[in-house]
């Protein structure tokens, strides 16, 4: 069961991460199932989820990926998008999707950034986390 928005974001990130290298043989539903099963005893299975926000994040990132990646590329200094670790790229994509395409009354940009930084603590090392934080803070300051 998805407990809160942070948990929803975590499952979305895990699902999208799996889809980076396996879009031709892994369905979105299978990626979500694997992400939900993560950390659970496979014998126990997982609860089926019909959480609208989970699908909003996953579908939104997939639908707007080119636009989101352009925003990332436009804000990189001495880097290219293909140099970004895949998990960090997914964290950035989810946060930027929320910043650009989710109503700010529902998810303020500062919340999207804070959540991404907190979630990156579980997925990345300190250096990657600083990179994610720096890029998102730059975007946040541009949008003020």
Tab-separated table of C-alpha atoms in Angstrom:
chain	number	residue	atom	x	y	z
A	1	UNK	CA	0.000	0.000	0.000
A	2	UNK	CA	1.291	3.452	-0.868
A	3	UNK	CA	1.482	5.433	2.348
A	4	UNK	CA	2.039	9.012	1.197
A	5	UNK	CA	3.236	11.188	-1.668
A	6	UNK	CA	6.903	10.520	-0.872
A	7	UNK	CA	6.295	6.795	-1.147
A	8	UNK	CA	4.374	7.366	-4.389
A	9	UNK	CA	7.318	9.349	-5.786
A	10	UNK	CA	9.720	6.604	-4.722
A	11	UNK	CA	7.688	3.936	-6.553
A	12	UNK	CA	7.411	6.217	-9.608
A	13	UNK	CA	11.197	6.739	-9.630
A	14	UNK	CA	11.867	3.007	-9.289
A	15	UNK	CA	9.369	2.223	-12.058
A	16	UNK	CA	10.737	4.848	-14.439
A	17	UNK	CA	14.305	3.725	-13.716
A	18	UNK	CA	13.442	0.201	-14.855
A	19	UNK	CA	11.871	1.532	-18.024
A	20	UNK	CA	15.044	3.375	-19.091
A	21	UNK	CA	16.797	0.271	-20.371
A	22	UNK	CA	13.868	-2.051	-20.863
A	23	UNK	CA	11.042	-0.199	-22.631
A	24	UNK	CA	10.754	-2.768	-25.412
A	25	UNK	CA	10.232	-5.809	-23.199
A	26	UNK	CA	9.001	-4.402	-19.883
A	27	UNK	CA	5.567	-2.848	-19.658
A	28	UNK	CA	4.743	0.076	-17.436
A	29	UNK	CA	2.528	-2.229	-15.359
A	30	UNK	CA	5.356	-4.735	-14.877
A	31	UNK	CA	7.766	-1.965	-13.884
A	32	UNK	CA	5.285	-0.714	-11.289
A	33	UNK	CA	4.746	-4.248	-10.005
A	34	UNK	CA	8.501	-4.774	-9.575
A	35	UNK	CA	8.830	-1.439	-7.781
A	36	UNK	CA	5.966	-2.276	-5.437
A	37	UNK	CA	7.400	-5.721	-4.758
A	38	UNK	CA	10.808	-4.202	-3.902
A	39	UNK	CA	11.545	-4.763	-0.233
A	40	UNK	CA	8.699	-7.239	0.213
A	41	UNK	CA	8.901	-10.973	0.458
A	42	UNK	CA	8.049	-12.194	-3.067
A	43	UNK	CA	5.870	-14.887	-1.504
A	44	UNK	CA	3.740	-12.153	0.065
A	45	UNK	CA	3.307	-10.312	-3.204
A	46	UNK	CA	2.167	-6.714	-3.104
A	47	UNK	CA	-1.010	-4.741	-2.992
A	48	UNK	CA	-2.360	-3.718	-6.377
A	49	UNK	CA	-2.298	0.048	-6.605
A	50	UNK	CA	-4.759	2.289	-8.340
A	51	UNK	CA	-3.225	5.482	-7.040
A	52	UNK	CA	-3.956	8.252	-9.516
A	53	UNK	CA	-0.924	10.341	-8.566
A	54	UNK	CA	1.457	7.432	-9.179
A	55	UNK	CA	0.157	7.107	-12.731
A	56	UNK	CA	0.142	10.896	-13.156
A	57	UNK	CA	3.882	10.939	-12.395
A	58	UNK	CA	4.840	7.944	-14.510
A	59	UNK	CA	2.655	8.802	-17.491
A	60	UNK	CA	3.530	12.478	-17.263
A	61	UNK	CA	7.283	11.906	-17.206
A	62	UNK	CA	7.048	9.482	-20.123
A	63	UNK	CA	4.813	11.828	-22.124
A	64	UNK	CA	6.890	14.955	-21.476
A	65	UNK	CA	10.344	13.359	-21.312
A	66	UNK	CA	11.733	15.273	-24.317
A	67	UNK	CA	10.624	18.606	-22.867
A	68	UNK	CA	11.934	17.731	-19.415
A	69	UNK	CA	15.276	16.559	-20.806
A	70	UNK	CA	15.581	19.832	-22.748
A	71	UNK	CA	15.148	21.757	-19.495
A	72	UNK	CA	17.848	19.611	-17.902
A	73	UNK	CA	20.224	20.045	-20.864
A	74	UNK	CA	19.673	23.809	-20.928
A	75	UNK	CA	20.736	24.041	-17.284
A	76	UNK	CA	23.852	21.872	-17.367
A	77	UNK	CA	27.277	23.448	-17.224
A	78	UNK	CA	30.146	21.493	-18.781
A	79	UNK	CA	28.017	18.335	-18.756
A	80	UNK	CA	25.803	16.429	-21.119
A	81	UNK	CA	22.638	14.627	-20.140
A	82	UNK	CA	24.132	11.238	-21.009
A	83	UNK	CA	26.786	11.739	-18.286
A	84	UNK	CA	24.148	11.946	-15.552
A	85	UNK	CA	23.692	8.729	-13.600
A	86	UNK	CA	20.419	7.129	-14.641
A	87	UNK	CA	18.857	7.184	-11.182
A	88	UNK	CA	19.720	10.863	-10.780
A	89	UNK	CA	18.227	11.576	-14.185
A	90	UNK	CA	14.977	9.884	-13.169
A	91	UNK	CA	14.837	11.828	-9.881
A	92	UNK	CA	15.360	15.050	-11.848
A	93	UNK	CA	12.697	14.111	-14.399
A	94	UNK	CA	10.084	13.459	-11.712
A	95	UNK	CA	10.846	16.710	-9.872
A	96	UNK	CA	10.875	18.784	-13.052
A	97	UNK	CA	7.634	17.173	-14.220
A	98	UNK	CA	6.032	18.247	-10.946
A	99	UNK	CA	7.468	21.752	-11.282
A	100	UNK	CA	6.306	22.244	-14.864
A	101	UNK	CA	3.154	20.192	-15.280
A	102	UNK	CA	1.498	19.735	-11.864
A	103	UNK	CA	-0.585	22.594	-10.509
A	104	UNK	CA	1.545	24.505	-8.015
A	105	UNK	CA	-1.368	24.640	-5.585
A	106	UNK	CA	-1.317	20.842	-5.504
A	107	UNK	CA	2.480	20.515	-5.355
A	108	UNK	CA	4.428	23.739	-4.755
A	109	UNK	CA	7.746	23.846	-6.609
A	110	UNK	CA	9.635	24.024	-3.326
A	111	UNK	CA	7.967	20.783	-2.227
A	112	UNK	CA	8.863	19.063	-5.517
A	113	UNK	CA	12.506	20.105	-5.038
A	114	UNK	CA	12.641	19.159	-1.353
A	115	UNK	CA	11.071	15.771	-2.039
A	116	UNK	CA	13.528	15.047	-4.867
A	117	UNK	CA	16.472	15.942	-2.651
A	118	UNK	CA	15.165	13.751	0.180
A	119	UNK	CA	14.520	10.829	-2.161
A	120	UNK	CA	17.944	11.171	-3.754
A	121	UNK	CA	19.439	10.453	-0.321
A	122	UNK	CA	18.169	6.894	-0.665
A	123	UNK	CA	19.257	6.443	-4.277
A	124	UNK	CA	22.523	8.361	-4.676
A	125	UNK	CA	25.809	9.206	-3.032
A	126	UNK	CA	26.629	12.660	-1.623
A	127	UNK	CA	28.162	13.937	-4.847
A	128	UNK	CA	25.152	12.936	-6.950
A	129	UNK	CA	22.767	14.327	-4.353
A	130	UNK	CA	24.586	17.666	-4.476
A	131	UNK	CA	24.317	17.651	-8.271
A	132	UNK	CA	20.566	16.970	-8.147
A	133	UNK	CA	20.103	19.608	-5.465
A	134	UNK	CA	22.153	22.194	-7.349
A	135	UNK	CA	20.316	21.736	-10.632
A	136	UNK	CA	16.867	21.814	-9.024
A	137	UNK	CA	17.710	24.857	-6.909
A	138	UNK	CA	18.886	26.629	-10.044
A	139	UNK	CA	15.551	25.885	-11.715
A	140	UNK	CA	13.636	26.920	-8.616
A	141	UNK	CA	15.432	30.268	-8.520
A	142	UNK	CA	14.753	30.822	-12.233
A	143	UNK	CA	11.027	30.337	-11.672
A	144	UNK	CA	10.699	32.862	-8.834
